[in-house]
């Protein structure tokens, strides 16, 4: 139903805006709750048992995380008398908030729900879960970054990058691969939040842009697993070529956009005398590079034997094609204008 869809999308935008613009913990919590309730019907839309299971898992984990956010803010108010988000100074409250936001984002060790939920959702809902639903928790981390525990965040970040890369190696379902890719990228965002929060936001924006490109492309060529990805090149060859470049950009290879946040984060970590952590997280990102390369290989380099003559479709008449064209260009070509991006951020 288009009207229901419109209401859910408006509620998502409203919840995100409330959380991002709030100063009081209760308003931030309200925004998170509106977000959770608006995305649930979009996850369970297909009425497939797996979709219902995904919606249930999502509801339970997000409810637990929201309860922890409330508990953290109440503990802080009890000790300091402050309900302001930026005044989170009590160490116990900071610890509880870190675990709550890790649960909301899907950071290790609270990551188990995310691949399952993404696998049970349609591609468009998966896109919302991977991008816009991550924005409010990251905004809360940004606002409280000065009082968080750097050691804890660095540990969570390195574990997330390791497990995101390691568990994605064996997957054949593309949505699960993208879920583990998201966990790995969240590791990069978390490690730098205490030292340079703006870099976390820049990383998130670029990650959201590249992930949106991949989800929209997969939605256009109607591909959900690796075996169908191998035969998808016959549909729209030009789009497949751009998907290859976007995947390599998401992996963080140098001439492409995805290299920019990794380069800046490694530089900042080195300035903070954290060269061992920078080395470790760079080496662990090689794990995720492997499965991006596997996806890229299946996208364009594998040509299965075929005897049928195909009319190759060089134009799509979908309304999303202009959006995909803009996003793919930005996902591949933004590195040369990185000084301008840095001045904007």
mmCIF file of C-alpha atoms in Angstrom:
data_model
loop_
_atom_site.group_PDB
_atom_site.id
_atom_site.type_symbol
_atom_site.label_atom_id
_atom_site.label_comp_id
_atom_site.label_asym_id
_atom_site.label_seq_id
_atom_site.Cartn_x
_atom_site.Cartn_y
_atom_site.Cartn_z
ATOM 1 C CA UNK A 1 0.000 0.000 0.000
ATOM 2 C CA UNK A 2 1.681 3.270 -1.129
ATOM 3 C CA UNK A 3 0.008 5.356 1.618
ATOM 4 C CA UNK A 4 1.269 3.018 4.347
ATOM 5 C CA UNK A 5 4.741 3.027 2.763
ATOM 6 C CA UNK A 6 4.721 6.833 2.726
ATOM 7 C CA UNK A 7 3.749 6.948 6.413
ATOM 8 C CA UNK A 8 6.557 4.531 7.341
ATOM 9 C CA UNK A 9 9.185 6.457 5.355
ATOM 10 C CA UNK A 10 8.055 9.798 6.845
ATOM 11 C CA UNK A 11 8.174 8.239 10.339
ATOM 12 C CA UNK A 12 11.711 6.996 9.657
ATOM 13 C CA UNK A 13 12.849 10.453 8.605
ATOM 14 C CA UNK A 14 11.025 12.018 11.564
ATOM 15 C CA UNK A 15 12.582 9.589 14.097
ATOM 16 C CA UNK A 16 16.065 10.138 12.660
ATOM 17 C CA UNK A 17 15.639 13.932 12.695
ATOM 18 C CA UNK A 18 14.324 13.949 16.291
ATOM 19 C CA UNK A 19 17.291 11.902 17.552
ATOM 20 C CA UNK A 20 19.900 13.913 15.661
ATOM 21 C CA UNK A 21 18.535 17.308 16.717
ATOM 22 C CA UNK A 22 17.689 16.520 20.344
ATOM 23 C CA UNK A 23 19.542 17.739 23.442
ATOM 24 C CA UNK A 24 17.540 15.773 25.998
ATOM 25 C CA UNK A 25 17.977 12.025 26.434
ATOM 26 C CA UNK A 26 14.219 11.320 26.463
ATOM 27 C CA UNK A 27 13.776 13.013 23.066
ATOM 28 C CA UNK A 28 16.681 11.013 21.637
ATOM 29 C CA UNK A 29 15.111 7.815 22.982
ATOM 30 C CA UNK A 30 11.718 8.791 21.464
ATOM 31 C CA UNK A 31 13.338 9.250 18.048
ATOM 32 C CA UNK A 32 15.009 5.825 18.274
ATOM 33 C CA UNK A 33 11.667 4.210 19.193
ATOM 34 C CA UNK A 34 9.823 5.880 16.290
ATOM 35 C CA UNK A 35 12.568 4.603 13.964
ATOM 36 C CA UNK A 36 12.295 1.038 15.258
ATOM 37 C CA UNK A 37 8.496 0.938 14.994
ATOM 38 C CA UNK A 38 8.521 2.444 11.475
ATOM 39 C CA UNK A 39 11.007 -0.073 10.027
ATOM 40 C CA UNK A 40 9.300 -3.207 11.462
ATOM 41 C CA UNK A 41 6.431 -3.327 8.903
ATOM 42 C CA UNK A 42 8.952 -2.757 6.094
ATOM 43 C CA UNK A 43 10.997 -5.786 7.257
ATOM 44 C CA UNK A 44 7.989 -8.119 7.631
ATOM 45 C CA UNK A 45 6.282 -6.853 4.449
ATOM 46 C CA UNK A 46 6.600 -10.123 2.510
ATOM 47 C CA UNK A 47 4.925 -12.275 5.268
ATOM 48 C CA UNK A 48 7.545 -14.967 4.647
ATOM 49 C CA UNK A 49 8.472 -16.840 7.872
ATOM 50 C CA UNK A 50 12.067 -15.639 7.531
ATOM 51 C CA UNK A 51 10.890 -12.011 7.252
ATOM 52 C CA UNK A 52 8.709 -12.386 10.358
ATOM 53 C CA UNK A 53 11.651 -13.953 12.211
ATOM 54 C CA UNK A 54 13.898 -11.062 11.100
ATOM 55 C CA UNK A 55 11.341 -8.496 12.307
ATOM 56 C CA UNK A 56 11.028 -10.268 15.691
ATOM 57 C CA UNK A 57 14.818 -10.407 16.153
ATOM 58 C CA UNK A 58 15.122 -6.764 15.180
ATOM 59 C CA UNK A 59 12.367 -5.716 17.595
ATOM 60 C CA UNK A 60 13.876 -7.621 20.547
ATOM 61 C CA UNK A 61 17.448 -6.362 20.086
ATOM 62 C CA UNK A 62 16.393 -2.760 19.473
ATOM 63 C CA UNK A 63 14.055 -2.807 22.481
ATOM 64 C CA UNK A 64 16.866 -4.084 24.712
ATOM 65 C CA UNK A 65 19.226 -1.417 23.346
ATOM 66 C CA UNK A 66 16.633 1.355 23.866
ATOM 67 C CA UNK A 67 16.071 0.194 27.450
ATOM 68 C CA UNK A 68 19.843 0.385 28.024
ATOM 69 C CA UNK A 69 19.948 3.921 26.564
ATOM 70 C CA UNK A 70 17.226 4.974 29.038
ATOM 71 C CA UNK A 71 18.993 3.206 31.902
ATOM 72 C CA UNK A 72 22.286 4.902 31.036
ATOM 73 C CA UNK A 73 20.713 8.385 30.878
ATOM 74 C CA UNK A 74 18.799 7.830 34.145
ATOM 75 C CA UNK A 75 21.968 6.670 35.927
ATOM 76 C CA UNK A 76 23.764 9.771 34.671
ATOM 77 C CA UNK A 77 20.868 12.036 35.771
ATOM 78 C CA UNK A 78 20.832 10.317 39.182
ATOM 79 C CA UNK A 79 24.529 11.054 39.758
ATOM 80 C CA UNK A 80 24.946 14.440 38.050
ATOM 81 C CA UNK A 81 21.427 15.914 37.781
ATOM 82 C CA UNK A 82 21.940 16.440 34.033
ATOM 83 C CA UNK A 83 19.625 15.191 31.247
ATOM 84 C CA UNK A 84 21.661 16.874 28.521
ATOM 85 C CA UNK A 85 23.182 14.444 25.996
ATOM 86 C CA UNK A 86 26.550 16.213 25.893
ATOM 87 C CA UNK A 87 26.795 16.162 29.732
ATOM 88 C CA UNK A 88 27.191 12.387 29.992
ATOM 89 C CA UNK A 89 30.070 12.353 32.483
ATOM 90 C CA UNK A 90 29.483 9.380 34.782
ATOM 91 C CA UNK A 91 31.781 6.424 33.821
ATOM 92 C CA UNK A 92 29.131 3.724 34.436
ATOM 93 C CA UNK A 93 26.624 5.609 32.275
ATOM 94 C CA UNK A 94 29.228 5.922 29.491
ATOM 95 C CA UNK A 95 29.889 2.180 29.657
ATOM 96 C CA UNK A 96 26.179 1.275 29.503
ATOM 97 C CA UNK A 97 25.615 3.753 26.643
ATOM 98 C CA UNK A 98 28.535 2.291 24.668
ATOM 99 C CA UNK A 99 27.081 -1.214 24.950
ATOM 100 C CA UNK A 100 23.571 0.070 24.059
ATOM 101 C CA UNK A 101 24.815 1.818 20.913
ATOM 102 C CA UNK A 102 26.981 -1.178 19.989
ATOM 103 C CA UNK A 103 23.790 -3.259 20.168
ATOM 104 C CA UNK A 104 21.862 -0.733 18.053
ATOM 105 C CA UNK A 105 24.589 -0.592 15.395
ATOM 106 C CA UNK A 106 25.480 -4.289 15.384
ATOM 107 C CA UNK A 107 29.073 -3.963 16.620
ATOM 108 C CA UNK A 108 30.840 -7.083 17.895
ATOM 109 C CA UNK A 109 29.940 -8.721 20.350
ATOM 110 C CA UNK A 110 26.311 -7.608 19.721
ATOM 111 C CA UNK A 111 26.415 -8.307 15.992
ATOM 112 C CA UNK A 112 24.513 -11.612 15.746
ATOM 113 C CA UNK A 113 21.133 -10.100 14.869
ATOM 114 C CA UNK A 114 22.280 -7.954 11.937
ATOM 115 C CA UNK A 115 23.139 -10.539 9.214
ATOM 116 C CA UNK A 116 19.966 -12.520 10.003
ATOM 117 C CA UNK A 117 17.740 -9.432 9.870
ATOM 118 C CA UNK A 118 19.317 -8.220 6.625
ATOM 119 C CA UNK A 119 18.932 -11.671 5.081
ATOM 120 C CA UNK A 120 15.215 -11.740 5.951
ATOM 121 C CA UNK A 121 14.499 -8.241 4.573
ATOM 122 C CA UNK A 122 13.840 -7.098 0.985
ATOM 123 C CA UNK A 123 16.730 -5.237 -0.702
ATOM 124 C CA UNK A 124 15.161 -1.781 -0.308
ATOM 125 C CA UNK A 125 14.551 -2.355 3.423
ATOM 126 C CA UNK A 126 18.096 -3.734 3.683
ATOM 127 C CA UNK A 127 19.330 -0.456 2.233
ATOM 128 C CA UNK A 128 17.429 1.499 4.928
ATOM 129 C CA UNK A 129 18.749 -0.809 7.682
ATOM 130 C CA UNK A 130 22.350 -0.420 6.507
ATOM 131 C CA UNK A 131 22.323 3.349 6.056
ATOM 132 C CA UNK A 132 19.616 5.589 7.567
ATOM 133 C CA UNK A 133 18.993 3.346 10.618
ATOM 134 C CA UNK A 134 22.672 3.634 11.569
ATOM 135 C CA UNK A 135 22.631 7.431 11.560
ATOM 136 C CA UNK A 136 20.852 8.134 14.926
ATOM 137 C CA UNK A 137 23.134 5.837 17.024
ATOM 138 C CA UNK A 138 26.232 7.272 15.317
ATOM 139 C CA UNK A 139 24.917 10.808 16.036
ATOM 140 C CA UNK A 140 24.557 9.868 19.727
ATOM 141 C CA UNK A 141 28.132 8.510 19.739
ATOM 142 C CA UNK A 142 29.277 11.750 18.080
ATOM 143 C CA UNK A 143 27.586 13.899 20.747
ATOM 144 C CA UNK A 144 28.981 11.866 23.670
ATOM 145 C CA UNK A 145 32.404 11.085 22.131
ATOM 146 C CA UNK A 146 34.344 13.242 24.632
ATOM 147 C CA UNK A 147 33.274 11.084 27.600
ATOM 148 C CA UNK A 148 33.547 7.575 26.099
ATOM 149 C CA UNK A 149 36.208 5.030 27.007
ATOM 150 C CA UNK A 150 38.861 4.944 24.211
ATOM 151 C CA UNK A 151 40.230 1.493 25.156
ATOM 152 C CA UNK A 152 36.802 -0.121 25.062
ATOM 153 C CA UNK A 153 35.928 1.483 21.723
ATOM 154 C CA UNK A 154 39.257 0.482 20.159
ATOM 155 C CA UNK A 155 38.736 -3.129 21.326
ATOM 156 C CA UNK A 156 35.181 -3.215 19.927
ATOM 157 C CA UNK A 157 36.389 -1.678 16.664
ATOM 158 C CA UNK A 158 39.220 -4.155 16.103
ATOM 159 C CA UNK A 159 36.965 -7.115 16.978
ATOM 160 C CA UNK A 160 34.273 -5.804 14.601
ATOM 161 C CA UNK A 161 36.722 -5.406 11.720
ATOM 162 C CA UNK A 162 38.125 -8.891 12.376
ATOM 163 C CA UNK A 163 34.793 -10.704 12.685
ATOM 164 C CA UNK A 164 33.152 -8.691 9.893
ATOM 165 C CA UNK A 165 35.922 -9.735 7.517
ATOM 166 C CA UNK A 166 36.281 -13.289 8.789
ATOM 167 C CA UNK A 167 32.609 -14.286 8.872
ATOM 168 C CA UNK A 168 31.905 -12.743 5.469
ATOM 169 C CA UNK A 169 34.412 -15.046 3.753
ATOM 170 C CA UNK A 170 32.164 -18.100 3.644
ATOM 171 C CA UNK A 171 28.874 -16.488 2.603
ATOM 172 C CA UNK A 172 27.030 -17.049 -0.671
ATOM 173 C CA UNK A 173 24.060 -14.768 0.089
ATOM 174 C CA UNK A 174 24.877 -11.219 -0.999
ATOM 175 C CA UNK A 175 22.782 -9.580 1.745
ATOM 176 C CA UNK A 176 24.759 -11.451 4.406
ATOM 177 C CA UNK A 177 28.036 -10.425 2.756
ATOM 178 C CA UNK A 178 26.871 -6.795 2.851
ATOM 179 C CA UNK A 179 25.864 -7.190 6.509
ATOM 180 C CA UNK A 180 29.356 -8.389 7.464
ATOM 181 C CA UNK A 181 30.806 -5.614 5.303
ATOM 182 C CA UNK A 182 28.732 -3.141 7.352
ATOM 183 C CA UNK A 183 30.051 -4.599 10.638
ATOM 184 C CA UNK A 184 33.609 -4.267 9.337
ATOM 185 C CA UNK A 185 33.073 -0.617 8.290
ATOM 186 C CA UNK A 186 31.509 0.176 11.665
ATOM 187 C CA UNK A 187 34.784 -0.968 13.217
ATOM 188 C CA UNK A 188 36.619 1.732 11.238
ATOM 189 C CA UNK A 189 34.081 4.362 12.336
ATOM 190 C CA UNK A 190 34.252 3.359 16.017
ATOM 191 C CA UNK A 191 38.045 3.347 16.353
ATOM 192 C CA UNK A 192 38.327 7.050 15.466
ATOM 193 C CA UNK A 193 35.208 8.479 17.207
ATOM 194 C CA UNK A 194 37.079 9.534 20.366
ATOM 195 C CA UNK A 195 40.026 11.154 18.554
ATOM 196 C CA UNK A 196 38.352 12.810 15.558
ATOM 197 C CA UNK A 197 34.529 12.475 15.515
ATOM 198 C CA UNK A 198 34.222 14.335 12.177
ATOM 199 C CA UNK A 199 36.155 11.548 10.465
ATOM 200 C CA UNK A 200 33.569 9.063 11.755
ATOM 201 C CA UNK A 201 30.802 11.103 10.141
ATOM 202 C CA UNK A 202 32.742 11.423 6.863
ATOM 203 C CA UNK A 203 33.337 7.658 6.840
ATOM 204 C CA UNK A 204 29.644 7.046 7.502
ATOM 205 C CA UNK A 205 28.486 9.360 4.695
ATOM 206 C CA UNK A 206 30.799 7.758 2.140
ATOM 207 C CA UNK A 207 29.935 4.236 3.349
ATOM 208 C CA UNK A 208 26.184 5.021 3.107
ATOM 209 C CA UNK A 209 26.653 6.366 -0.416
ATOM 210 C CA UNK A 210 28.561 3.302 -1.645
ATOM 211 C CA UNK A 211 26.196 0.846 0.079
ATOM 212 C CA UNK A 212 23.166 2.643 -1.402
ATOM 213 C CA UNK A 213 24.750 2.274 -4.856
ATOM 214 C CA UNK A 214 25.245 -1.470 -4.381
ATOM 215 C CA UNK A 215 21.752 -2.122 -2.975
ATOM 216 C CA UNK A 216 20.036 -0.105 -5.730
ATOM 217 C CA UNK A 217 22.104 -1.854 -8.419
ATOM 218 C CA UNK A 218 21.278 -5.302 -7.005
ATOM 219 C CA UNK A 219 17.622 -4.280 -6.826
ATOM 220 C CA UNK A 220 17.695 -3.245 -10.492
ATOM 221 C CA UNK A 221 19.275 -6.508 -11.702
ATOM 222 C CA UNK A 222 17.252 -8.564 -9.154
ATOM 223 C CA UNK A 223 20.164 -10.518 -7.670
ATOM 224 C CA UNK A 224 20.274 -12.042 -4.164
ATOM 225 C CA UNK A 225 23.077 -14.633 -4.211
ATOM 226 C CA UNK A 226 26.393 -15.338 -5.913
ATOM 227 C CA UNK A 227 25.114 -17.947 -8.366
ATOM 228 C CA UNK A 228 22.565 -15.551 -9.892
ATOM 229 C CA UNK A 229 25.141 -12.737 -9.829
ATOM 230 C CA UNK A 230 27.277 -14.795 -12.221
ATOM 231 C CA UNK A 231 24.567 -14.742 -14.890
ATOM 232 C CA UNK A 232 23.422 -11.155 -14.317
ATOM 233 C CA UNK A 233 25.999 -9.634 -16.693
ATOM 234 C CA UNK A 234 23.724 -10.443 -19.643
ATOM 235 C CA UNK A 235 21.043 -8.020 -18.398
ATOM 236 C CA UNK A 236 22.826 -4.662 -18.158
ATOM 237 C CA UNK A 237 26.572 -4.993 -18.864
ATOM 238 C CA UNK A 238 27.322 -1.292 -18.241
ATOM 239 C CA UNK A 239 25.702 -1.431 -14.795
ATOM 240 C CA UNK A 240 27.685 -4.561 -13.945
ATOM 241 C CA UNK A 241 30.937 -2.815 -14.850
ATOM 242 C CA UNK A 242 30.047 0.040 -12.490
ATOM 243 C CA UNK A 243 29.078 -2.466 -9.773
ATOM 244 C CA UNK A 244 32.598 -3.908 -10.045
ATOM 245 C CA UNK A 245 34.137 -0.465 -9.440
ATOM 246 C CA UNK A 246 31.745 0.331 -6.571
ATOM 247 C CA UNK A 247 32.616 -2.962 -4.840
ATOM 248 C CA UNK A 248 36.321 -2.185 -5.136
ATOM 249 C CA UNK A 249 35.622 1.314 -3.792
ATOM 250 C CA UNK A 250 33.781 -0.161 -0.792
ATOM 251 C CA UNK A 251 36.837 -2.359 -0.225
ATOM 252 C CA UNK A 252 38.932 0.830 0.022
ATOM 253 C CA UNK A 253 41.273 0.461 -2.954
ATOM 254 C CA UNK A 254 43.377 3.600 -3.610
ATOM 255 C CA UNK A 255 42.208 5.354 -6.776
ATOM 256 C CA UNK A 256 38.557 5.133 -5.672
ATOM 257 C CA UNK A 257 36.400 7.076 -3.168
ATOM 258 C CA UNK A 258 36.440 4.347 -0.477
ATOM 259 C CA UNK A 259 40.175 4.846 0.058
ATOM 260 C CA UNK A 260 39.676 8.390 1.416
ATOM 261 C CA UNK A 261 38.198 7.586 4.884
ATOM 262 C CA UNK A 262 40.647 4.713 5.477
ATOM 263 C CA UNK A 263 43.609 6.885 4.548
ATOM 264 C CA UNK A 264 42.492 9.701 6.867
ATOM 265 C CA UNK A 265 41.706 7.329 9.751
ATOM 266 C CA UNK A 266 45.121 5.623 9.505
ATOM 267 C CA UNK A 267 46.781 9.069 9.399
ATOM 268 C CA UNK A 268 44.851 10.245 12.494
ATOM 269 C CA UNK A 269 45.593 7.034 14.425
ATOM 270 C CA UNK A 270 49.297 7.439 13.658
ATOM 271 C CA UNK A 271 49.166 11.040 14.954
ATOM 272 C CA UNK A 272 47.597 9.727 18.181
ATOM 273 C CA UNK A 273 50.537 7.292 18.690
ATOM 274 C CA UNK A 274 48.309 4.333 17.840
ATOM 275 C CA UNK A 275 50.400 2.918 14.996
ATOM 276 C CA UNK A 276 49.939 -0.728 16.202
ATOM 277 C CA UNK A 277 46.128 -0.329 16.165
ATOM 278 C CA UNK A 278 46.300 1.297 12.706
ATOM 279 C CA UNK A 279 48.465 -1.568 11.397
ATOM 280 C CA UNK A 280 46.159 -4.198 12.898
ATOM 281 C CA UNK A 281 42.930 -2.699 11.561
ATOM 282 C CA UNK A 282 44.527 -2.240 8.098
ATOM 283 C CA UNK A 283 45.606 -5.887 8.026
ATOM 284 C CA UNK A 284 42.156 -7.044 9.176
ATOM 285 C CA UNK A 285 40.495 -5.054 6.388
ATOM 286 C CA UNK A 286 42.336 -7.349 3.938
ATOM 287 C CA UNK A 287 39.897 -10.079 5.026
ATOM 288 C CA UNK A 288 36.938 -8.047 3.787
ATOM 289 C CA UNK A 289 38.886 -7.115 0.648
ATOM 290 C CA UNK A 290 38.866 -10.833 -0.201
ATOM 291 C CA UNK A 291 35.092 -11.167 -0.244
ATOM 292 C CA UNK A 292 34.654 -7.878 -2.144
ATOM 293 C CA UNK A 293 37.043 -9.256 -4.745
ATOM 294 C CA UNK A 294 35.013 -12.472 -4.848
ATOM 295 C CA UNK A 295 31.833 -10.484 -5.458
ATOM 296 C CA UNK A 296 33.622 -8.407 -8.109
ATOM 297 C CA UNK A 297 34.919 -11.602 -9.748
ATOM 298 C CA UNK A 298 31.409 -13.106 -9.860
ATOM 299 C CA UNK A 299 29.981 -9.839 -11.180
ATOM 300 C CA UNK A 300 32.131 -9.342 -14.251
ATOM 301 C CA UNK A 301 34.959 -11.794 -14.702
ATOM 302 C CA UNK A 302 33.022 -15.087 -14.499
ATOM 303 C CA UNK A 303 31.300 -15.790 -17.795
ATOM 304 C CA UNK A 304 29.313 -19.022 -17.472
ATOM 305 C CA UNK A 305 28.900 -21.109 -20.666
ATOM 306 C CA UNK A 306 25.721 -20.126 -22.482
ATOM 307 C CA UNK A 307 24.179 -20.961 -25.823
ATOM 308 C CA UNK A 308 21.273 -18.510 -25.897
ATOM 309 C CA UNK A 309 21.478 -15.242 -27.791
ATOM 310 C CA UNK A 310 20.664 -12.301 -25.525
ATOM 311 C CA UNK A 311 19.606 -8.829 -26.522
ATOM 312 C CA UNK A 312 21.800 -6.802 -24.201
ATOM 313 C CA UNK A 313 19.910 -4.050 -22.448
ATOM 314 C CA UNK A 314 22.003 -0.874 -22.459
ATOM 315 C CA UNK A 315 19.267 1.376 -21.151
ATOM 316 C CA UNK A 316 17.001 0.897 -18.179
ATOM 317 C CA UNK A 317 13.625 2.560 -18.011
ATOM 318 C CA UNK A 318 13.558 2.477 -14.227
ATOM 319 C CA UNK A 319 13.113 5.708 -12.310
ATOM 320 C CA UNK A 320 16.124 4.783 -10.151
ATOM 321 C CA UNK A 321 18.582 4.706 -13.077
ATOM 322 C CA UNK A 322 19.499 8.438 -12.773
ATOM 323 C CA UNK A 323 19.973 7.982 -9.011
ATOM 324 C CA UNK A 324 22.236 4.950 -9.603
ATOM 325 C CA UNK A 325 24.216 6.872 -12.246
ATOM 326 C CA UNK A 326 24.883 9.771 -9.840
ATOM 327 C CA UNK A 327 25.713 7.468 -6.910
ATOM 328 C CA UNK A 328 28.069 5.218 -8.896
ATOM 329 C CA UNK A 329 29.954 8.232 -10.250
ATOM 330 C CA UNK A 330 30.347 9.630 -6.732
ATOM 331 C CA UNK A 331 31.292 6.203 -5.309
ATOM 332 C CA UNK A 332 34.149 5.893 -7.766
ATOM 333 C CA UNK A 333 35.479 9.377 -8.493
ATOM 334 C CA UNK A 334 35.516 11.505 -5.312
ATOM 335 C CA UNK A 335 39.132 10.848 -4.238
ATOM 336 C CA UNK A 336 40.732 13.643 -6.367
ATOM 337 C CA UNK A 337 38.495 16.279 -4.724
ATOM 338 C CA UNK A 338 39.214 15.074 -1.181
ATOM 339 C CA UNK A 339 40.578 18.514 -0.053
ATOM 340 C CA UNK A 340 37.195 20.082 -0.898
ATOM 341 C CA UNK A 341 35.361 17.299 0.975
ATOM 342 C CA UNK A 342 37.553 17.863 4.024
ATOM 343 C CA UNK A 343 36.853 21.599 4.035
ATOM 344 C CA UNK A 344 33.095 20.905 3.851
ATOM 345 C CA UNK A 345 33.216 18.357 6.702
#
